[in-house]
CSV table of C-alpha atoms in Angstrom, one decimal:
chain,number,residue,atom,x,y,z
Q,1,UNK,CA,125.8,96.6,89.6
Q,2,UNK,CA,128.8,97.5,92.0
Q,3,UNK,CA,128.4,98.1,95.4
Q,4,UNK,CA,128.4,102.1,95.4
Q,5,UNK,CA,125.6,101.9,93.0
Q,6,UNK,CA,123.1,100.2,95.1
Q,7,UNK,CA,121.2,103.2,96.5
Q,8,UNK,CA,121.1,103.5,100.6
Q,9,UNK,CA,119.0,103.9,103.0
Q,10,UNK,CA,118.4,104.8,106.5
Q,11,UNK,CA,116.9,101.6,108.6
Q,12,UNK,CA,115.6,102.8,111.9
Q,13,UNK,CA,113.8,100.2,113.8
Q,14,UNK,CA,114.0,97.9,117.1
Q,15,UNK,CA,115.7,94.7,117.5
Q,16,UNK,CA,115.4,93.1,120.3
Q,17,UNK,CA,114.5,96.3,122.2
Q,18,UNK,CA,117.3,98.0,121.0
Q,19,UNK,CA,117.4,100.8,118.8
Q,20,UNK,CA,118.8,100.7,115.3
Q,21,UNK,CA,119.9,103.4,113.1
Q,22,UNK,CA,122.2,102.4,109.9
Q,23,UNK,CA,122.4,103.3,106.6
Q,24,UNK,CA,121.8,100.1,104.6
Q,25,UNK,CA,121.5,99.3,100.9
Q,26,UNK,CA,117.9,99.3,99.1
Q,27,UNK,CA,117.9,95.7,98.5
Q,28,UNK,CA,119.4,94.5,101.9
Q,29,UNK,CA,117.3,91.5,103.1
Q,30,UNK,CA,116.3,91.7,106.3
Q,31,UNK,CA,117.9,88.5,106.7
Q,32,UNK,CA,121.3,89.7,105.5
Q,33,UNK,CA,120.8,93.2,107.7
Q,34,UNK,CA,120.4,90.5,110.6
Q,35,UNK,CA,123.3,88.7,110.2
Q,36,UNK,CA,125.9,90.9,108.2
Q,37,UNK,CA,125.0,94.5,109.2
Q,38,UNK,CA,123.9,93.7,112.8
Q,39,UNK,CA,126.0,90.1,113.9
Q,40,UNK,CA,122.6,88.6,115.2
Q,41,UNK,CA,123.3,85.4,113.3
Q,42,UNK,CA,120.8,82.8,115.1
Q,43,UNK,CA,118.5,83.7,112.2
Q,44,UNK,CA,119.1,81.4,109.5
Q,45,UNK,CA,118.6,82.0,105.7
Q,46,UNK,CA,117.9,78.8,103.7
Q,47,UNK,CA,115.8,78.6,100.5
Q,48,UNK,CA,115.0,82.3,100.1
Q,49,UNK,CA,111.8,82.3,98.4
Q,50,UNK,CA,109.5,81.9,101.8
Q,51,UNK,CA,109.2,77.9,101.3
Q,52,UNK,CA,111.3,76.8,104.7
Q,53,UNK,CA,111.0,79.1,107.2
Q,54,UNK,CA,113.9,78.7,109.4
Q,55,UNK,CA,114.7,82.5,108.5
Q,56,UNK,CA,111.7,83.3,110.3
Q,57,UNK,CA,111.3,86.5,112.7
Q,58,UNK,CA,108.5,88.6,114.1
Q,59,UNK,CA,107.8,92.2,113.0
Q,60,UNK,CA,105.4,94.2,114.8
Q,61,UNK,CA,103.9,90.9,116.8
Q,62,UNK,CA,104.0,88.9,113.4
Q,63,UNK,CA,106.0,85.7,111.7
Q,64,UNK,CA,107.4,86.8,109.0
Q,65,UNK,CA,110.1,85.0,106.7
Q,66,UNK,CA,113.1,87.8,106.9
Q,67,UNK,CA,114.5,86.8,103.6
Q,68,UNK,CA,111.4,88.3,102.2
Q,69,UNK,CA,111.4,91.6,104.1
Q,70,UNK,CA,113.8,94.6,102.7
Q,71,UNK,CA,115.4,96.1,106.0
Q,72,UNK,CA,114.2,99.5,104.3
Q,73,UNK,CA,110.8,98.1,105.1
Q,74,UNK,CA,111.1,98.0,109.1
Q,75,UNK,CA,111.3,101.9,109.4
Q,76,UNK,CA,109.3,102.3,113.0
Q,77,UNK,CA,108.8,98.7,113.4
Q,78,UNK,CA,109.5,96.2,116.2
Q,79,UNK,CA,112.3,92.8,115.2
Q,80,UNK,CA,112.2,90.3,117.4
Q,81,UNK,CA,114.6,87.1,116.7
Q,82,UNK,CA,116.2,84.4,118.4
Q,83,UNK,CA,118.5,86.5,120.0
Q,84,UNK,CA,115.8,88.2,122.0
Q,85,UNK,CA,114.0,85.3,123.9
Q,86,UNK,CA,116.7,84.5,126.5
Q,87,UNK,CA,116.6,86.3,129.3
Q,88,UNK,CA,120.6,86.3,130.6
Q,89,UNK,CA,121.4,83.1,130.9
Q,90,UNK,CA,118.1,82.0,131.5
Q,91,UNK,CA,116.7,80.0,128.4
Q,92,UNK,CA,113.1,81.0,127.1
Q,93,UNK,CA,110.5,78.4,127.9
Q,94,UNK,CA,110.5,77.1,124.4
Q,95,UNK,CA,114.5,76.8,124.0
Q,96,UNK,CA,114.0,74.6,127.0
Q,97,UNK,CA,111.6,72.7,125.7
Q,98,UNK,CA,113.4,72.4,122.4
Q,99,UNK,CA,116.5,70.7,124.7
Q,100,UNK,CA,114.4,68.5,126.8
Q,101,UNK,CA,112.3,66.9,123.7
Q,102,UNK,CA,115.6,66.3,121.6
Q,103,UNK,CA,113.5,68.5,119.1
Q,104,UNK,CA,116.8,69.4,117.3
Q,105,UNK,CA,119.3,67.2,114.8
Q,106,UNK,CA,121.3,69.8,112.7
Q,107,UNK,CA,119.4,72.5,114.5
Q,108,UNK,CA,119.4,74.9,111.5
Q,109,UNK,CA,115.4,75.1,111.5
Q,110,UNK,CA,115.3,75.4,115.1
Q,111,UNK,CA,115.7,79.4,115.3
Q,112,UNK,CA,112.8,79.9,112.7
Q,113,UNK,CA,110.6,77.1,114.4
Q,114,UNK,CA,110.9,78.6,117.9
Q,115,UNK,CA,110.1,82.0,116.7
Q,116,UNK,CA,107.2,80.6,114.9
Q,117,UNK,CA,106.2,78.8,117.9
Q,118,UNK,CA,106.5,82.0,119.9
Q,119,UNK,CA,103.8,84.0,117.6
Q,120,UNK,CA,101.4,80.9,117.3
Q,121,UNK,CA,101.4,80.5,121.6
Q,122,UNK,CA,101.3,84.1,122.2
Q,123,UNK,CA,97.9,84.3,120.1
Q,124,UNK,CA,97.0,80.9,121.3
Q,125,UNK,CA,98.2,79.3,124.1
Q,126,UNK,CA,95.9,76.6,123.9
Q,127,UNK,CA,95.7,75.8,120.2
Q,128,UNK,CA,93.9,72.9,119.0
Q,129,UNK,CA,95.0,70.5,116.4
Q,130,UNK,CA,93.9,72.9,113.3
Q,131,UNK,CA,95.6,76.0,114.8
Q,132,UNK,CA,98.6,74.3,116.1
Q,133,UNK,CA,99.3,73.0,112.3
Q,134,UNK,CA,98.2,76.1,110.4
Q,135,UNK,CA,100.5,77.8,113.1
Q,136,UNK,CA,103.5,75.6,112.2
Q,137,UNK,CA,103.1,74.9,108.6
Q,138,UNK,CA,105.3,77.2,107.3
Q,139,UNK,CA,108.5,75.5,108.9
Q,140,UNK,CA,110.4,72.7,107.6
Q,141,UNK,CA,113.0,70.3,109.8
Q,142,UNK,CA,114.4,67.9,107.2
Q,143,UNK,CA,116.1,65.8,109.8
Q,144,UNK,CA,113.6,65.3,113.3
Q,145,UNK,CA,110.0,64.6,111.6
Q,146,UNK,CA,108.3,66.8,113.8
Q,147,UNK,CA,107.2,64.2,116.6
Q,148,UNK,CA,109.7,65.9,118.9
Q,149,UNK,CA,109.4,69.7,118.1
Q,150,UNK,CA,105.7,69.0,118.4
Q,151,UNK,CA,106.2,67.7,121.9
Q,152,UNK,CA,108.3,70.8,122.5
Q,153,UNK,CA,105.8,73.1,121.4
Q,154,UNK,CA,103.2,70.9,123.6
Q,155,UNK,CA,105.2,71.4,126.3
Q,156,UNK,CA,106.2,75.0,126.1
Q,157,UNK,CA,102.3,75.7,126.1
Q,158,UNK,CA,101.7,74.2,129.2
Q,159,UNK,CA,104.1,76.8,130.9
Q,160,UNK,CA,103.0,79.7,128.5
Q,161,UNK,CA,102.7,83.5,130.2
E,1,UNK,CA,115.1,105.9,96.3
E,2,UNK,CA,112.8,104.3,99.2
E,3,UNK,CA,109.1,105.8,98.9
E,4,UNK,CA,107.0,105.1,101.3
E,5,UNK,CA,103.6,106.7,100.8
E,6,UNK,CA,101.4,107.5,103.9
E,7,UNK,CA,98.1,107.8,101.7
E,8,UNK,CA,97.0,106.7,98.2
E,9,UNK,CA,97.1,110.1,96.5
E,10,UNK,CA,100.8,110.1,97.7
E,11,UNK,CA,101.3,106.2,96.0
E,12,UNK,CA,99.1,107.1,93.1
E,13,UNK,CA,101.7,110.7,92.2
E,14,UNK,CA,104.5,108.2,92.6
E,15,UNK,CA,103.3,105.5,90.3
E,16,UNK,CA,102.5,108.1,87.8
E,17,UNK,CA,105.6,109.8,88.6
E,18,UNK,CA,107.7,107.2,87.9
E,19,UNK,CA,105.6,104.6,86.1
E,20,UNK,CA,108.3,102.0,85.4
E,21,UNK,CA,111.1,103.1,86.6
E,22,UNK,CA,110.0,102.1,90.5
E,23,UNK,CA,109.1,99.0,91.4
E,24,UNK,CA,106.1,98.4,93.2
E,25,UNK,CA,106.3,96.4,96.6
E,26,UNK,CA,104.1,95.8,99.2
E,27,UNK,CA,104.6,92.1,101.3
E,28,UNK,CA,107.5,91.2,99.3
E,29,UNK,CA,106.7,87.5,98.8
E,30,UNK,CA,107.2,87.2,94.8
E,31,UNK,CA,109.6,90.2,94.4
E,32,UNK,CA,111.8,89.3,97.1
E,33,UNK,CA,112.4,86.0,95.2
E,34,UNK,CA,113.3,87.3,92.3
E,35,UNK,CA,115.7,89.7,93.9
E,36,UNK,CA,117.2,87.3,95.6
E,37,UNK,CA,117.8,85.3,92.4
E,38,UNK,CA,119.8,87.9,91.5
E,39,UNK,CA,116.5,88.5,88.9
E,40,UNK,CA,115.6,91.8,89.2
E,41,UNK,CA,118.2,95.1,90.2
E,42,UNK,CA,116.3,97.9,92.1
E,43,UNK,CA,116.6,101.3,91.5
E,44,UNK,CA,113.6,103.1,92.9
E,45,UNK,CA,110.7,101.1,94.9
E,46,UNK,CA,107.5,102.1,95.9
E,47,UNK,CA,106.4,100.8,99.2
E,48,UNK,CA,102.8,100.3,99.4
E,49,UNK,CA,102.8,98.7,102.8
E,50,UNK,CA,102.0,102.0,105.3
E,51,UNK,CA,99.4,103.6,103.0
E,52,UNK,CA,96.4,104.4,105.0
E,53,UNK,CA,93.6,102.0,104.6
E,54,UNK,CA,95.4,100.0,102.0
E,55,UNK,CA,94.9,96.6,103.5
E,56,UNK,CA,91.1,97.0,104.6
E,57,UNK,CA,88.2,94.9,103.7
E,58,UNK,CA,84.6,96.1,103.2
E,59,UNK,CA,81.3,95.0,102.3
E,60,UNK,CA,79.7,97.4,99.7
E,61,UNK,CA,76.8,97.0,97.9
E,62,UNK,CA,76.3,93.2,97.9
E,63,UNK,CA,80.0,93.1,97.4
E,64,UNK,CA,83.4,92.0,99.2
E,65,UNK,CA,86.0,95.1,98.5
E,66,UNK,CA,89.3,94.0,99.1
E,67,UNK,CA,91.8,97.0,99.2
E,68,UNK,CA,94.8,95.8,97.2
E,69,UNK,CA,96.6,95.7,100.2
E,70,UNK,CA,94.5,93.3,101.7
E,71,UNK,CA,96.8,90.5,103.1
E,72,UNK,CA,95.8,86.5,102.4
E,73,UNK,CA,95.9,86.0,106.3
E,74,UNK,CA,92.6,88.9,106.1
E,75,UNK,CA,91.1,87.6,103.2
E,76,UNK,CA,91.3,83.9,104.5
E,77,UNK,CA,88.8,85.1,106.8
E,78,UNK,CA,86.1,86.2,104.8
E,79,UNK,CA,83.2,84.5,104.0
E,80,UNK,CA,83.5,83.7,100.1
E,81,UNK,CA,84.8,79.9,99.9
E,82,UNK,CA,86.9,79.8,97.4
E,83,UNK,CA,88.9,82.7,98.0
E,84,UNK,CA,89.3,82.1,101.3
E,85,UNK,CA,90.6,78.9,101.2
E,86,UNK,CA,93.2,79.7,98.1
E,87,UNK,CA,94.5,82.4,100.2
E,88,UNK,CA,94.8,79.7,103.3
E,89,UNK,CA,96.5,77.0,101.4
E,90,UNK,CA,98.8,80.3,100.3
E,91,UNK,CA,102.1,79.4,101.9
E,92,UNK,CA,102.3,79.6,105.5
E,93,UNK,CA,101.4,82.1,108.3
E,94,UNK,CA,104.2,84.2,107.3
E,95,UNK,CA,103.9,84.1,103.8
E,96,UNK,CA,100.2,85.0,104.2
E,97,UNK,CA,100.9,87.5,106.6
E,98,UNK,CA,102.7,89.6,104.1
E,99,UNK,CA,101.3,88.1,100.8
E,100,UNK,CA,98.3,90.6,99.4
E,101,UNK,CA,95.5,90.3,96.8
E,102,UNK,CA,97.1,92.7,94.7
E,103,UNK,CA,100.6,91.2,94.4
E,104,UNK,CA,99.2,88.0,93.7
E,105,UNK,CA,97.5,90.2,90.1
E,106,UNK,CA,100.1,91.7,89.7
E,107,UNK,CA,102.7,88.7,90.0
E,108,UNK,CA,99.4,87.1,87.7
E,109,UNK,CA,101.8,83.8,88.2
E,110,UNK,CA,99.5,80.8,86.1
E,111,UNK,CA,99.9,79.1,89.8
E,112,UNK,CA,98.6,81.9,91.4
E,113,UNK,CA,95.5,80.6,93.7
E,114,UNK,CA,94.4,83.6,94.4
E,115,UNK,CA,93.6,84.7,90.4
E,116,UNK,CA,92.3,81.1,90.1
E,117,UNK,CA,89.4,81.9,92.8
E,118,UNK,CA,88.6,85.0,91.5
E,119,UNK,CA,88.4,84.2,88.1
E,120,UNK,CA,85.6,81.8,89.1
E,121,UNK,CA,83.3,84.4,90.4
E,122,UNK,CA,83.5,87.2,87.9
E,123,UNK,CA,85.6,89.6,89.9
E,124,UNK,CA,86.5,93.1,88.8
E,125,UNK,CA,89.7,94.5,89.6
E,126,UNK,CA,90.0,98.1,90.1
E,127,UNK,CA,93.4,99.7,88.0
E,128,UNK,CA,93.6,103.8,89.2
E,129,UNK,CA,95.8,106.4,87.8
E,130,UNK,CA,96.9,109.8,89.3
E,131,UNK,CA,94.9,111.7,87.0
E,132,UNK,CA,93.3,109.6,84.5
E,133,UNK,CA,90.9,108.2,87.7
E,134,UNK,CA,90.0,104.3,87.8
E,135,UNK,CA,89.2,101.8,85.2
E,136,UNK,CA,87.2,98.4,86.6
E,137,UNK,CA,88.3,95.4,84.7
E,138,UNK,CA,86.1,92.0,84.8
E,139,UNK,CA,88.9,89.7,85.7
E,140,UNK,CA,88.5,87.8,82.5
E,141,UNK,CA,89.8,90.6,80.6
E,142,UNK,CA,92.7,91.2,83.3
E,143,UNK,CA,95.0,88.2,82.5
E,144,UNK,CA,96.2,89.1,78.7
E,145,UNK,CA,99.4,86.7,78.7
E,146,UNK,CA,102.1,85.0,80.9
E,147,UNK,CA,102.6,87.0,83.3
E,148,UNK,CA,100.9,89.8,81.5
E,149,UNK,CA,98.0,92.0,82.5
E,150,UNK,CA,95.8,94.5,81.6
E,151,UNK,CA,97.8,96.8,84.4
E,152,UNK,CA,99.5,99.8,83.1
E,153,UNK,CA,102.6,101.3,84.4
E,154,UNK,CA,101.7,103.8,85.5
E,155,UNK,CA,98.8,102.0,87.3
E,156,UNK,CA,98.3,101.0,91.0
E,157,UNK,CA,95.8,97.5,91.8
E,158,UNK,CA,93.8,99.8,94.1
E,159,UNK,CA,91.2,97.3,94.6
E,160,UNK,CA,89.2,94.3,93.3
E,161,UNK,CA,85.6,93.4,94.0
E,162,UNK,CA,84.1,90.1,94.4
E,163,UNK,CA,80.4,89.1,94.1
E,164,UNK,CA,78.8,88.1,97.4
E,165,UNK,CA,76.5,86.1,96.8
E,166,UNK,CA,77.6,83.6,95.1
E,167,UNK,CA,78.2,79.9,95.4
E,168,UNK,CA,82.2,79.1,95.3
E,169,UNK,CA,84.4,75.8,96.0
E,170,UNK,CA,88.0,75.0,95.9
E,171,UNK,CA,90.1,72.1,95.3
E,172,UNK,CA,94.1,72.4,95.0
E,173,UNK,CA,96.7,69.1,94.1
E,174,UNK,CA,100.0,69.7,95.8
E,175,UNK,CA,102.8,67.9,97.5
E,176,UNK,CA,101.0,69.2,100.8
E,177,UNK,CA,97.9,71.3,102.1
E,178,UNK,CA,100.0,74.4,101.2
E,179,UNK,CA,103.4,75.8,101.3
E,180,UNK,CA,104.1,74.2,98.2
E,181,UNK,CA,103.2,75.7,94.7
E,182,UNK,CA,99.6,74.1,93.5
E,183,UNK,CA,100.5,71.4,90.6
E,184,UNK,CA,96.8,71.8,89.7
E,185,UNK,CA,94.2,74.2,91.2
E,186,UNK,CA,90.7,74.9,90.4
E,187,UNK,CA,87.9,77.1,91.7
E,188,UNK,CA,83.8,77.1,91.0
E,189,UNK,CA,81.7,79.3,91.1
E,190,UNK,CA,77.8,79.6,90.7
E,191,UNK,CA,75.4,83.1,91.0
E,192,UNK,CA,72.5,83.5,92.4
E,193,UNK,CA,71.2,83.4,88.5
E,194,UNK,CA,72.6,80.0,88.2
E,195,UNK,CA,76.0,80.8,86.0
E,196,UNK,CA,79.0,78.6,86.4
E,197,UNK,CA,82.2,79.6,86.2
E,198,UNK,CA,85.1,77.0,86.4
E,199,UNK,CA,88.6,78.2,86.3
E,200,UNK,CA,92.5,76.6,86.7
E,201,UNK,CA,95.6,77.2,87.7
E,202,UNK,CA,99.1,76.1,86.3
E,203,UNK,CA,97.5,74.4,83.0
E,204,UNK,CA,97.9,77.4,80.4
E,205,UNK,CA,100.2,80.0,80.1
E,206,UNK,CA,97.5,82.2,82.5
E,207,UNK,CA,94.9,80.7,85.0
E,208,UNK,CA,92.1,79.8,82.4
E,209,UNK,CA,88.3,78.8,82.6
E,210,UNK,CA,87.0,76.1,81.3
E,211,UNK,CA,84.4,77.6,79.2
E,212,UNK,CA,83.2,73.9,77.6
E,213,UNK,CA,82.9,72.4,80.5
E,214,UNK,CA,80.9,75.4,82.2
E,215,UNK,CA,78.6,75.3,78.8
E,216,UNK,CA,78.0,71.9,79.5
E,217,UNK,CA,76.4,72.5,83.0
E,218,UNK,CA,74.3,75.7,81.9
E,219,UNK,CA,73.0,73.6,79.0
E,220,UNK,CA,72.4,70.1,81.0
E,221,UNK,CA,72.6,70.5,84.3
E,222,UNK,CA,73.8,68.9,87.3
E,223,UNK,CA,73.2,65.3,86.8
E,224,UNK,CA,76.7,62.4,87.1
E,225,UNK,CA,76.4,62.4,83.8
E,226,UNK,CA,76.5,66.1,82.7
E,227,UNK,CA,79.3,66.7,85.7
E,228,UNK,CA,81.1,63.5,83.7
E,229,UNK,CA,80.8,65.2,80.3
E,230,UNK,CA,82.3,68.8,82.2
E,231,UNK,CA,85.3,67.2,83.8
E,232,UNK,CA,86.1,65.7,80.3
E,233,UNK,CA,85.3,68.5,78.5
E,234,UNK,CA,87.4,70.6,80.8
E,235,UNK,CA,90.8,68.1,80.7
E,236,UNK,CA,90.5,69.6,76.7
E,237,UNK,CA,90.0,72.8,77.6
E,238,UNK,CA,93.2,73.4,79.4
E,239,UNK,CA,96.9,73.4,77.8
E,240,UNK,CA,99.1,72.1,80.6
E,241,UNK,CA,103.1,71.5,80.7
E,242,UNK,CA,105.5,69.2,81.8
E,243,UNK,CA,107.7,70.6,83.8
E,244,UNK,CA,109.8,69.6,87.2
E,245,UNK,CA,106.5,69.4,89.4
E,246,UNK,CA,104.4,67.2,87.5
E,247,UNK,CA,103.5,65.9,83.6
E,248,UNK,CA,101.2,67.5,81.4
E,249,UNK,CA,99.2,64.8,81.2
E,250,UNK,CA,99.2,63.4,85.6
E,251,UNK,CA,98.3,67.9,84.8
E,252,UNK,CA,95.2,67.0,82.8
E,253,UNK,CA,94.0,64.3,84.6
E,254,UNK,CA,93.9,66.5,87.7
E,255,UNK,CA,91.7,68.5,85.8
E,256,UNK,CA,89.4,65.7,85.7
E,257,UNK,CA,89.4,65.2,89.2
E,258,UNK,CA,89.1,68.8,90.4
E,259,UNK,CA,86.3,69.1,88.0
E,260,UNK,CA,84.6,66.6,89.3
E,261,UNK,CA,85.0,67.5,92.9
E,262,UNK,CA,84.2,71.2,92.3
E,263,UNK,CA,80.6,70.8,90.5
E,264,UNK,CA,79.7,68.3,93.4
E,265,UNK,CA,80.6,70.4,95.9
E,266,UNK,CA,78.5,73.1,94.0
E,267,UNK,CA,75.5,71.1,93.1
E,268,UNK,CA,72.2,72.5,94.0
């Protein structure tokens, strides 16, 4: 199917706390809206079938992976992605944390992991060992083996607001 | 076209609108796969995800409803064991976030843990048309094929219920807790009459009981040696493949295992 046959649609949504309003096609991704349509390229896409999470977001206060998501779906809704934590130059607790614990080789899991990490301390920042994991498991880092992202995660918590 | 229905009167005149031609979606977990295999082309889709109500959970009548748009992160907190802990080793929080009760019938993948679970505890799912109204289906009847159901068209998964009080256990086999596709599930199940019910995923073309093996229990009980006889019985009850995850036979002998596991969980 050519291009001008996919069907469009109108995407109005936040990212970031910024408005949106673009005509997109039907079966954009919310991964490739991300990245091609809006330039916010920190999200990562990777196995595309919601097994490695390093393309996830949150939408309306939730993980979800964005490679899963049609942007058609977020009329109303609220994005938040990597792009969003900093605050000016000023790193978000957990991107420091991510630096100080090493908690990064090739980094490509890191955006999905922190955002993860973001949903799981902001419901819990205290989480015990089952919540922590349950929290987690849906990110994979084929290079660190999670000792250091866990630390970072740790860490982050104890700083949590 | 996008269509996003508000209520279900609105989603049912859509789906019998355009029956076919629309694909359904709600969470997105199995069809956004396949679109991004380049699998599937869509031309009209039916969103599911803002109609009213659609993802609630009630208690009715000694039953658990579960709206189809119930997501696994919901269900995973309801009190019926099996299904709970299918739809927790479902994935991870994001996958089970979005992933619903109804999509997992509909996809009616032979992997899927949530069918497995609520095959073993006599389950009816609830198939509504526009007009035509809604037909109840005991789960058993539901699966007809791979990846085939009993759904029509021109059909919605409004809801399913589940029994409960009964007694239910899980066991899954995978690479890890979750995430990862099961290479063998299994679910039990026991009512307060004392039927068993023992079902499987990925060994048969659909998730299947093992109707033997439950015959064995009803008919000897639930000594070691009657819950031996039912884990063998069951390994020849089931039809599994090799494929890339695992061998039909490593396939059968989990059988065994989970069979064994499940009815001692379950013993009185």
């Amino acid at each position: 199917m050519s291009e001008t046959q996919v069907p469009q649609v109108r995407v109005t949504c936040t990212v970031n706390g910024a408005a949106v309003d673009r005509d997109a096609d039907l079966d954009r991704t919310l991964l490739d809206f991300l990245r091609d349509d809006l330039g916010l390229t920190g999200t990562k896409g990777s196995c595309l079938e919601g097994e490695c999470g390093s393309c996830t977001v949150i939408l309306d206060g939730a993980a979800v992976n964005s490679c899963l998501v049609l942007a058609a779906q977020t009329q109303g809704c609220k994005v938040e992605t990597i792009e969003g934590l900093a605050n000016g130059d000023k790193l978000h607790v957990l991107q420091d944390k991510f630096l100080a614990s090493g908690a990064a080789q090739c980094g490509y899991c890191t955006p999905g992991l922190i955002m993860a990490a973001k949903v799981l301390l902001d419901a819990d920042p205290n989480p015990n060992e089952q919540v922590f994991f349950e929290g987690m498991e849906g990110n994979i880092c084929r290079c660190t083996g999670y000792a250091a992202i866990c630390e970072a995660i740790r860490s982050a918590a104890k700083e949590w607001k | 076209m996008f269509h996003q229905p508000r209520d279900r009167a609105e989603a049912l005149d859509l789906r019998a609108r355009w029956a076919g031609d629309a694909t359904v979606l709600n969470g997105g977990t199995d069809l956004l796969v396949a679109l991004n295999r380049d699998a599937i082309q869509l031309r009209h889709v039916l969103d599911l995800s803002r109609v009213a109500g659609f993802s609630d959970i009630n208690r009715e009548n000694g039953h658990w409803v579960f709206s189809g748009g119930a997501t696994l992160a919901k269900i995973a907190r309801i009190p019926v064991a099996a299904l709970a802990r299918a739809a927790m080793s479902t994935g991870g929080p994001a996958i089970r976030n979005r992933g619903t009760i109804a999509g997992n019938l509909g996809t009616a993948s032979p992997a899927g843990d949530g069918c497995v679970a609520l095959l073993a505890n006599d389950a009816f799912v609830e198939l509504t048309h526009a007009t035509r109204g809604v037909r109840s289906i005991p789960i058993a009847d539901y699966f007809t094929g791979f990846r085939k159901t009993a759904l029509l068209a021109d059909e919605l998964i409004t809801s399913v219920r589940v029994p409960a009080d009964w007694k239910t256990a899980w066991q899954k086999i995978g690479k890890r807790g979750s995430i990862n596709i099961s290479l063998v599930c299994g679910a039990g199940g026991v009512s307060p009459t004392g039927a068993v019910r023992l079902a499987y995923g990925c060994v048969a073309p659909t998730v299947i009981r093992a109707k033997s093996a439950e015959a064995i229990i009803d008919r000897d009980g639930w000594s070691d040696g009657a819950i031996e006889a039912a884990a063998q019985a069951a390994m020849k009850d089931v039809a599994p493949i090799d494929d890339h995850r695992a061998s039909a036979t490593y396939r059968r002998a989990m059988v065994g295992v989970v069979t064994r596991r499940l009815l001692k969980e379950l013993r009185p």
